[in-house]
mmCIF file of C-alpha atoms in Angstrom:
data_model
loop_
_atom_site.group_PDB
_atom_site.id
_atom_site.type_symbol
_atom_site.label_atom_id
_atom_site.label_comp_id
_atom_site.label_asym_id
_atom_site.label_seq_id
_atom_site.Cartn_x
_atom_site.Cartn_y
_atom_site.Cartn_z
ATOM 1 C CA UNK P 1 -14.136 -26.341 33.176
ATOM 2 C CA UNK P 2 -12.480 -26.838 29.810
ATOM 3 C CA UNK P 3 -12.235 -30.165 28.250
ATOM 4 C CA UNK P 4 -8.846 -31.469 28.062
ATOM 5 C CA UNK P 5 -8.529 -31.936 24.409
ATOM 6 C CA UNK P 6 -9.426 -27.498 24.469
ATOM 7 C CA UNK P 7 -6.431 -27.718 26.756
ATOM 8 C CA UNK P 8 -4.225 -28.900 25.310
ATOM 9 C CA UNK P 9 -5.059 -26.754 21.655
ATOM 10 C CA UNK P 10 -4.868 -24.014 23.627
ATOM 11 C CA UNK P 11 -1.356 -24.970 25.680
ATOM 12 C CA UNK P 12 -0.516 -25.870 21.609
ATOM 13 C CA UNK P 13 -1.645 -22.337 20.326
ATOM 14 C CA UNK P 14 -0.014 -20.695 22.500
ATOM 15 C CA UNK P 15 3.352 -22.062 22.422
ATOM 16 C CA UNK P 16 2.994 -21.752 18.365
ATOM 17 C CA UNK P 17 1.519 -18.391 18.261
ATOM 18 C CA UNK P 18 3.270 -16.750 21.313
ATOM 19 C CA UNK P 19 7.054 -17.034 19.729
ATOM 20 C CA UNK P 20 7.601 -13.154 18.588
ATOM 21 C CA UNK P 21 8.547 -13.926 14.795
ATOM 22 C CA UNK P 22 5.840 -16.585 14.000
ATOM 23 C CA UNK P 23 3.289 -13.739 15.641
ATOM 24 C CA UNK P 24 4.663 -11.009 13.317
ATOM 25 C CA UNK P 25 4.148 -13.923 10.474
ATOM 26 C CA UNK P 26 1.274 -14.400 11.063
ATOM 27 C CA UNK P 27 0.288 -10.781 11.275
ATOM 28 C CA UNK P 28 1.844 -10.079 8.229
ATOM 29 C CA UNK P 29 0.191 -12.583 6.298
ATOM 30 C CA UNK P 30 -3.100 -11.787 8.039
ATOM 31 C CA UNK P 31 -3.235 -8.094 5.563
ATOM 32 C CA UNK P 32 -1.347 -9.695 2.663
ATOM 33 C CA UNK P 33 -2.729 -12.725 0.640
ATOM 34 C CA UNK P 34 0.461 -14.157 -0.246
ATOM 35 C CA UNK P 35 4.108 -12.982 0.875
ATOM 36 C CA UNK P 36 7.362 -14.122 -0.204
ATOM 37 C CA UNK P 37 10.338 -16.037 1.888
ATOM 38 C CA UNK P 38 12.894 -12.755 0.941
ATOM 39 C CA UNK P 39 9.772 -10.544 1.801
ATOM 40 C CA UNK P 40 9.178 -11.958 5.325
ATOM 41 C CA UNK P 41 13.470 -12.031 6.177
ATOM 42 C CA UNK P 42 13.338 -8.378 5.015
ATOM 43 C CA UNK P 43 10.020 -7.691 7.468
ATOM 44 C CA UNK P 44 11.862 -9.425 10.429
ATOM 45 C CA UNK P 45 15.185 -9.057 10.027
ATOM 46 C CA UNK P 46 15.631 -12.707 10.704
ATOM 47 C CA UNK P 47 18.611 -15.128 9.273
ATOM 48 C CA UNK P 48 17.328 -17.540 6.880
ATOM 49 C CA UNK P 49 17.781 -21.043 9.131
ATOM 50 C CA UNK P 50 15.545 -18.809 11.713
ATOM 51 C CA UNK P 51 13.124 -17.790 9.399
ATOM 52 C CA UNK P 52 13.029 -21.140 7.736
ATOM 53 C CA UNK P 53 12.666 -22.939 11.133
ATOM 54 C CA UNK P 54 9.332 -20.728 12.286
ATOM 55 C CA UNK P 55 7.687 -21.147 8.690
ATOM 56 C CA UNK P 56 8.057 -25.000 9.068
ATOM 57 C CA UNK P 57 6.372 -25.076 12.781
ATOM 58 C CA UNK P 58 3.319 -22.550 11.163
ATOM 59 C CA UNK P 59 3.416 -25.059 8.182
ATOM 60 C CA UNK P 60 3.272 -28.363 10.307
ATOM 61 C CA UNK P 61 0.610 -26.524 12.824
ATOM 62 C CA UNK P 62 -1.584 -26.213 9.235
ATOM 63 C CA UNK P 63 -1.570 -22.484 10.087
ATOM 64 C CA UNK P 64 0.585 -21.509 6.589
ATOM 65 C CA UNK P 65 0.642 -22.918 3.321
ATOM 66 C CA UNK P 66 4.366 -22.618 1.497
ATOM 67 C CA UNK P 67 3.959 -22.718 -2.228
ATOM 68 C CA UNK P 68 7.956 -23.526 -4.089
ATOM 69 C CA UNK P 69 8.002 -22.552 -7.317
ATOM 70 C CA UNK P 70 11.081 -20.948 -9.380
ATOM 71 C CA UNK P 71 11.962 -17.345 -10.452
ATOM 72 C CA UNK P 72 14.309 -17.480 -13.583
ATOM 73 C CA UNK P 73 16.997 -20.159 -11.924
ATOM 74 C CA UNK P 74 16.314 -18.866 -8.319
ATOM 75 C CA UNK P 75 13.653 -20.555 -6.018
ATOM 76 C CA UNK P 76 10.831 -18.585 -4.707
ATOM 77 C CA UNK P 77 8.879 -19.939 -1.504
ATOM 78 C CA UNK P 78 5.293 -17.958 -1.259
ATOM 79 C CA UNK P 79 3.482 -18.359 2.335
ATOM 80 C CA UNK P 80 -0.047 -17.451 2.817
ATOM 81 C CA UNK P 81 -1.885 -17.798 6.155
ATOM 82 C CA UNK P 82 -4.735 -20.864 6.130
ATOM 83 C CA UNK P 83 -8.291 -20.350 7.424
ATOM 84 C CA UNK P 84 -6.812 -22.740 10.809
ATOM 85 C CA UNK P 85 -4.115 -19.460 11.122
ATOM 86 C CA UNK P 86 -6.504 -16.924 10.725
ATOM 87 C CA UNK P 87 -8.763 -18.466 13.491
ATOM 88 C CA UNK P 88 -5.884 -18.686 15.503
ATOM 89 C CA UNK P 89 -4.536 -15.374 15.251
ATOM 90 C CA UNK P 90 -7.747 -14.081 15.751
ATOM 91 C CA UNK P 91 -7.978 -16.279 19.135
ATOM 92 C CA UNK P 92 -4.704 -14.776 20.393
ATOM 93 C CA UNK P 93 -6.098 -10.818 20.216
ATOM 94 C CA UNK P 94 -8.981 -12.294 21.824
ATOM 95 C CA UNK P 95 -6.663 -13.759 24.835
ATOM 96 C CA UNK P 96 -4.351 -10.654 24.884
ATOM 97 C CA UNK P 97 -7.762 -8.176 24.677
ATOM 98 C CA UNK P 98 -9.327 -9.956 27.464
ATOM 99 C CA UNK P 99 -5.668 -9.731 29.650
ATOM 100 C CA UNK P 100 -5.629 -5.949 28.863
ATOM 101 C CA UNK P 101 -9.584 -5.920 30.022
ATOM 102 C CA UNK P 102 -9.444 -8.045 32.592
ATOM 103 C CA UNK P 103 -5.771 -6.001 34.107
ATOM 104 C CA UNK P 104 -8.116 -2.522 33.500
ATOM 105 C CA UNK P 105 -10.750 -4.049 36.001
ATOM 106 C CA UNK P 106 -8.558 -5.806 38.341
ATOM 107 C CA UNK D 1 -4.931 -0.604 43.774
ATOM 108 C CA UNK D 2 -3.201 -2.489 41.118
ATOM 109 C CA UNK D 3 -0.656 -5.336 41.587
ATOM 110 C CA UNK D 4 2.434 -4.240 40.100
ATOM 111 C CA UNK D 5 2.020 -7.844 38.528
ATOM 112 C CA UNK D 6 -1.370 -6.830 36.634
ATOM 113 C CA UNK D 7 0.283 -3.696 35.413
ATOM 114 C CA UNK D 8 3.176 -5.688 34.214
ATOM 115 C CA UNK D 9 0.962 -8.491 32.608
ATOM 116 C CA UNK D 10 -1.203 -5.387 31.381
ATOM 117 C CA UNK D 11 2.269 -3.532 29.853
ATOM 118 C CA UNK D 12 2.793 -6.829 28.028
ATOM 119 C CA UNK D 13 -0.166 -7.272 26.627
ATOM 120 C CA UNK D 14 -0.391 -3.937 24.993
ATOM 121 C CA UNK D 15 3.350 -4.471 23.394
ATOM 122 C CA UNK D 16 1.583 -7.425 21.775
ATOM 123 C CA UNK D 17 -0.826 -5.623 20.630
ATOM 124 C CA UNK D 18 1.025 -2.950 19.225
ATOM 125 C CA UNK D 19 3.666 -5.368 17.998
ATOM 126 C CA UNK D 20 0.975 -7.020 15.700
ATOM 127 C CA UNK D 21 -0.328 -3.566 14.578
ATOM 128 C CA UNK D 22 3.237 -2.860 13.666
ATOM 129 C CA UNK D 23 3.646 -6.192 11.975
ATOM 130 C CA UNK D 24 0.429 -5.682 9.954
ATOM 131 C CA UNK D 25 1.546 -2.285 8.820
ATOM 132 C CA UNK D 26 5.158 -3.322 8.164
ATOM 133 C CA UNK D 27 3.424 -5.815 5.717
ATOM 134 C CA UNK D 28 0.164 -3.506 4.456
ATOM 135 C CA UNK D 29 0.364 -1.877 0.959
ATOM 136 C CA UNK D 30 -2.384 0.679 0.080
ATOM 137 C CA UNK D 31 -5.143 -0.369 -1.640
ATOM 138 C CA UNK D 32 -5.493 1.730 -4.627
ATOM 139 C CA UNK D 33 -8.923 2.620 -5.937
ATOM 140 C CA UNK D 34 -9.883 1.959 -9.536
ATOM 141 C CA UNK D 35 -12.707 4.531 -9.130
ATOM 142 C CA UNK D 36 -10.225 6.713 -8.051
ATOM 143 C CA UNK D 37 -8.111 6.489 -11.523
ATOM 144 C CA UNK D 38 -11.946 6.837 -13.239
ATOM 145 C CA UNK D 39 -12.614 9.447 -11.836
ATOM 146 C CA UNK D 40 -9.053 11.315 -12.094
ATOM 147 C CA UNK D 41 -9.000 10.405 -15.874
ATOM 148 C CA UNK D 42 -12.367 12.393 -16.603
ATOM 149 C CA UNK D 43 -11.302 14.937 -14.987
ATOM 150 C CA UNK D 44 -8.186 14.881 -16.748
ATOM 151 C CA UNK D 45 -10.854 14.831 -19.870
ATOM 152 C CA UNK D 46 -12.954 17.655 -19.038
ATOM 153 C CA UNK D 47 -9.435 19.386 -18.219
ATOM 154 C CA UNK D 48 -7.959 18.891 -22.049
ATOM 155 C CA UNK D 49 -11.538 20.016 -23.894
ATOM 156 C CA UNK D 50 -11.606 22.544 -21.425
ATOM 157 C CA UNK D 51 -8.201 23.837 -22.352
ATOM 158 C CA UNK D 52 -8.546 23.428 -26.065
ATOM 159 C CA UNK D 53 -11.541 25.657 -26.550
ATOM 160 C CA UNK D 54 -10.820 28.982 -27.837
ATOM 161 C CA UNK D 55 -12.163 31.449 -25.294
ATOM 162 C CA UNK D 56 -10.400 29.296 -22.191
ATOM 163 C CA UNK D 57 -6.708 28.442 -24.774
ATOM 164 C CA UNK D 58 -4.988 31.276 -23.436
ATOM 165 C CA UNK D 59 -5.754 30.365 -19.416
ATOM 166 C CA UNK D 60 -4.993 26.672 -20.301
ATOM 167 C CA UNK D 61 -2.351 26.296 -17.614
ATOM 168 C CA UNK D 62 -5.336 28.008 -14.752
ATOM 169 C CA UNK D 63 -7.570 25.423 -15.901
ATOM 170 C CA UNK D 64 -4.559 22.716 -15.309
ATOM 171 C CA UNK D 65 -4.269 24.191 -11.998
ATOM 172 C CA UNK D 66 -7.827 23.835 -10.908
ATOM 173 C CA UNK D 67 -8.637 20.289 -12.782
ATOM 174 C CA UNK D 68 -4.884 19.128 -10.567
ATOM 175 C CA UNK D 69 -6.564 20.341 -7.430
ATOM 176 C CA UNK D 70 -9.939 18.773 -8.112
ATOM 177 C CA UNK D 71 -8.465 15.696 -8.908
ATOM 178 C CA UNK D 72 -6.340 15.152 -6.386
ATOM 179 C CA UNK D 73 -9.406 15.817 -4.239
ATOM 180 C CA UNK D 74 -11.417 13.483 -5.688
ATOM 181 C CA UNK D 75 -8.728 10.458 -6.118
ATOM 182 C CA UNK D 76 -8.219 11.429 -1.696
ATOM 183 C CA UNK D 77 -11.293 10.845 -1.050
ATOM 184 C CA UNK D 78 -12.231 8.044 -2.651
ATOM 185 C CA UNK D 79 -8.671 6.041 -2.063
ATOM 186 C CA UNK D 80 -9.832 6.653 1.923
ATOM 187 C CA UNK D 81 -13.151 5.343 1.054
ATOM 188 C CA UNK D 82 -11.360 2.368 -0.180
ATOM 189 C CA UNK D 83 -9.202 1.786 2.299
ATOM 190 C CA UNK D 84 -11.506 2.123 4.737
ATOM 191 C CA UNK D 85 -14.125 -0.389 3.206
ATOM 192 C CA UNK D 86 -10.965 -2.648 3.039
ATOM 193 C CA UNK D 87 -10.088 -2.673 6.991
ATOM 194 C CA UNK D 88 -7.225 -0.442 6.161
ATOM 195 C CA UNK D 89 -6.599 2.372 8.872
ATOM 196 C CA UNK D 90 -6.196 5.711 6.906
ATOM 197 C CA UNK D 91 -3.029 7.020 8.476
ATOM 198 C CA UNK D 92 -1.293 3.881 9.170
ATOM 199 C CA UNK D 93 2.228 3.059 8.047
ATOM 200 C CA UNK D 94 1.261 1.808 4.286
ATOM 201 C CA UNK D 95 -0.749 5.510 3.804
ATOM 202 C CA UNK D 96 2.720 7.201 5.547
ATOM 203 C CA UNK D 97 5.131 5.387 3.150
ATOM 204 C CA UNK D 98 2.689 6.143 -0.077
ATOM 205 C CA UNK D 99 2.276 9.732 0.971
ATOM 206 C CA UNK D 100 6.324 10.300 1.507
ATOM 207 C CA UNK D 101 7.160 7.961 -2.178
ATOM 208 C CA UNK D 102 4.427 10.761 -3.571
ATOM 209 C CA UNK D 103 4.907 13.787 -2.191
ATOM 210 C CA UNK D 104 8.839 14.344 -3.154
ATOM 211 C CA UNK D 105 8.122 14.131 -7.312
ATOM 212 C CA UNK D 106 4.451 16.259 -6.706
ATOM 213 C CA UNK D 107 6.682 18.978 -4.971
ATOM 214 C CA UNK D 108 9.609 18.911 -7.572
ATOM 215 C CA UNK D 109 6.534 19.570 -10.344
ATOM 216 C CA UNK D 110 4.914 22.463 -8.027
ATOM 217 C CA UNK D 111 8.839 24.001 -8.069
ATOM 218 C CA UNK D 112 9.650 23.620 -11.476
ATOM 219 C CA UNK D 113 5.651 25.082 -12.703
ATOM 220 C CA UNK D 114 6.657 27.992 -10.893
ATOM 221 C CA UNK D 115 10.108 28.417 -11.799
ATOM 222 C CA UNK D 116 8.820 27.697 -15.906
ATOM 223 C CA UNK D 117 6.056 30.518 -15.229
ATOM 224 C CA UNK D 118 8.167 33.057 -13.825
ATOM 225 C CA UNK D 119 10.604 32.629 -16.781
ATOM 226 C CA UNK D 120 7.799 32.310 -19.204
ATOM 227 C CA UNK D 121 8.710 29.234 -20.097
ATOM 228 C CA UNK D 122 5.742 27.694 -20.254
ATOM 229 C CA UNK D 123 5.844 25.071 -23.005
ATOM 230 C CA UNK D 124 8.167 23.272 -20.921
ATOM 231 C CA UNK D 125 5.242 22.702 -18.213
ATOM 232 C CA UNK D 126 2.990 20.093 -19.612
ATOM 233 C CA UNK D 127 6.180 17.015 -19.802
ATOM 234 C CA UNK D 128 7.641 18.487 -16.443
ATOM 235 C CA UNK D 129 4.102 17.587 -14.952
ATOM 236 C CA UNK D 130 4.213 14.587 -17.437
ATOM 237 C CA UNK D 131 7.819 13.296 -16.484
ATOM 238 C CA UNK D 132 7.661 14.001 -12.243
ATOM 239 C CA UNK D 133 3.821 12.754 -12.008
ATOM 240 C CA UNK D 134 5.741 9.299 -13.456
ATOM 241 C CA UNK D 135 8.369 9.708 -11.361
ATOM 242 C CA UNK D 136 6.159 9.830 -8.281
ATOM 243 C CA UNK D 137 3.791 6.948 -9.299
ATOM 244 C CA UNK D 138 6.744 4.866 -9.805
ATOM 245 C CA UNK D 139 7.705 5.780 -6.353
ATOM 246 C CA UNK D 140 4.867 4.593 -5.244
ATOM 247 C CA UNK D 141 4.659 1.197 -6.602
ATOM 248 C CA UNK D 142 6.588 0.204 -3.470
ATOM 249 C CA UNK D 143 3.783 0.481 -0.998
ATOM 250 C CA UNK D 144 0.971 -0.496 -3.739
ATOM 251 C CA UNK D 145 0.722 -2.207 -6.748
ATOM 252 C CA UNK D 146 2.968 -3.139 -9.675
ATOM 253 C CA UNK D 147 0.451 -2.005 -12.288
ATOM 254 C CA UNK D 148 0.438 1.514 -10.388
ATOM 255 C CA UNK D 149 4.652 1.330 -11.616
ATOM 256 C CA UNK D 150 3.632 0.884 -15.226
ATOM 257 C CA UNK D 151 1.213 3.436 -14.861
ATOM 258 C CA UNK D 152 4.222 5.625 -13.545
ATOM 259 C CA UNK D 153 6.902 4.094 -16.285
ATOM 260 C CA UNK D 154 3.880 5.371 -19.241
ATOM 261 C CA UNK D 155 3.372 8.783 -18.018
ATOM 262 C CA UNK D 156 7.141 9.140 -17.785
ATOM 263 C CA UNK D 157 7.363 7.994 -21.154
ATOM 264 C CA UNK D 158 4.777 10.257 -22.157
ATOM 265 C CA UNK D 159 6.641 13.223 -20.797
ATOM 266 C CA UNK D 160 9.770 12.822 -22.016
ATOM 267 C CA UNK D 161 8.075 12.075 -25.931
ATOM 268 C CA UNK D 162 6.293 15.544 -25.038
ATOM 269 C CA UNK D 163 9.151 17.582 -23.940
ATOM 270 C CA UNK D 164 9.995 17.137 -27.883
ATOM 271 C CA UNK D 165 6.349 17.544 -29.223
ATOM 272 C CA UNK D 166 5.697 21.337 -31.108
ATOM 273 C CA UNK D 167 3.417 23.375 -28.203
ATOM 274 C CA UNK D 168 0.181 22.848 -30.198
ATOM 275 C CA UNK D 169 -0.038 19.120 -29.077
ATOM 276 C CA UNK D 170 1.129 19.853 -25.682
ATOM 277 C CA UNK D 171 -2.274 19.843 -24.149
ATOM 278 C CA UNK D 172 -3.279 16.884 -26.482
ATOM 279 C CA UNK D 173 -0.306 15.090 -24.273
ATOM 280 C CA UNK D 174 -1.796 16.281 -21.012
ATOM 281 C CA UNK D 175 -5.187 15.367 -21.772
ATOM 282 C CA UNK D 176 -3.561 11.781 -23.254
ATOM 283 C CA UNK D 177 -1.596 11.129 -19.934
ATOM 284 C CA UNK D 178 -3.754 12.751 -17.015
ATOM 285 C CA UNK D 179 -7.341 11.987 -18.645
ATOM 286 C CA UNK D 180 -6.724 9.007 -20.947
ATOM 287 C CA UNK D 181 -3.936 6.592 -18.737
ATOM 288 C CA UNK D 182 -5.637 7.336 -15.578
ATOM 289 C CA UNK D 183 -9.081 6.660 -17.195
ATOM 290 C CA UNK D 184 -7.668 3.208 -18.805
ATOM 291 C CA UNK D 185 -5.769 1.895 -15.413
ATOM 292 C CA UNK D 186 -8.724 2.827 -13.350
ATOM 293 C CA UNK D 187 -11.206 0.277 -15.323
ATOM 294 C CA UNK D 188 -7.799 -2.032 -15.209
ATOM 295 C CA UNK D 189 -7.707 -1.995 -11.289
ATOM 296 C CA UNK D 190 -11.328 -1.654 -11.366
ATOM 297 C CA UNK D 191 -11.725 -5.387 -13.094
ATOM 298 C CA UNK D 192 -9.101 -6.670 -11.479
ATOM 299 C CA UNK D 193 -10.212 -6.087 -8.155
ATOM 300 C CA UNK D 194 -13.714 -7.542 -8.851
ATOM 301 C CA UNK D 195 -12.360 -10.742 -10.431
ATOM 302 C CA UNK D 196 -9.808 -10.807 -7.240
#
């Protein structure tokens, strides 16, 4: 049975993880060491309040780092994905693999 | 038999999956092999002392031909070898978009070699390959690296200087751009991979 404190990381995970644009985030980041604020809204096709509003839950969950810097006049916000993000992306396939798997035997 | 509840939990799950695949593609660039430049550029090498000698001068553009094929060869295989030691799948969406930015300026230059040759225009090949190889690697910056732009911006560059230079250099310009830039920008990527 798994320990309450698992639990609850997990119910945590999933409700961080799950949302559609912080997974395609996440997967982004996952083949790309660094990407851009302007780079992600073009990938997503998300507003900039929207985007700005999943980066900060990834960045409070420790899962992204957001480095603000300046380009000429114009401010530049790089994200890159943590080791914590990487684990838990790579927990998530593991969850949706073993759905797929476990549907294929059922 | 299945619950129409699995197979809709199972349906799910495989949008995920494919939704992160997409994601991860969306995102990808192609890695681009040093050895692959290295390699190119001495081929590029053998291509210009090739040409130059007397007994092989007259079939210089042949020779051009066959080092072009060889190379491109080569710089295939080993940019699949790369990507593949990287992670990268070989035909996913970063390999599409690098093969479509490339393809449109490497089938302008196979036009225009043929349209030169059948006029006998042939002096005007060598910065037409110059100027549209440029063109395409500058296309192709998008889905790979900035330095493979510059790269692109030089032989440009180089082709439009040679489009003015008297025929007897022309190979000289060839053997400059296709051995010598690919042959310096290959140890660049090389290095900067390895420190990276």
């Amino acid at each position: 049975m798994p320990s309450a404190s698992k639990t609850h990381a997990d119910s945590r995970f999933d409700r961080l993880v799950y949302e559609r644009v912080r997974l395609g985030m996440m997967s982004a980041l996952a083949v790309r060491d660094e990407l851009t604020f302007s780079e992600l809204k073009t990938l997503f096709d998300v507003s900039d309040g929207n985007l700005s509003a999943h980066a900060r839950k990834l960045e409070d969950a420790g899962y992204v780092t957001c480095t603000k810097s300046f380009d000429g006049r114009r401010p530049k916000s790089v994200y890159r994905l943590t080791a914590a993000g990487r684990a838990a992306l790579n927990r998530y396939l593991d969850h949706v693999e073993a759905v797929i798997k476990a549907t294929r035997t059922a | 038999m299945r619950s129409p509840s699995a197979v809709a939990l199972d349906a799910h799950a495989a949008a995920t999956l494919r939704y992160i695949r997409a994601s991860m593609d969306a995102a990808g660039t192609v890695a681009v092999s040093g050895s692959a430049g290295v390699a190119m550029g001495v081929i590029g090498l053998l291509a210009a002392t090739l040409a130059s000698t007397g007994s092989l001068r007259p079939h210089w553009l042949a020779v051009w031909l066959f080092a072009a094929a060889l190379a491109c060869s080569v710089g295939g295989v080993l940019m699949a070898r790369q990507a593949s030691l990287q992670g990268f799948t070989l035909f996913g969406a970063p390999v599409r978009k690098f093969i479509l930015c490339l393809a449109p300026g490497l089938f302008a230059g196979a036009a225009m070699t043929f349209v030169h040759w059948q006029e006998n225009n042939l002096h005007a090949i060598p910065a037409t390959w110059l100027l549209l190889y440029g063109c395409a690697l500058i296309s192709t910056s998008a889905p790979t690296t900035r330095m493979v732009g510059i790269l692109g911006s030089l032989f440009a560059l180089l082709g439009l200087i040679t489009f003015c230079l008297p025929e007897s250099l022309q190979t000289v310009a060839l053997g400059a751009g296709f051995g010598g830039l690919h042959l310096v920008f290959g140890v660049m990527i090389r290095r900067k991979s390895r420190v990276s």
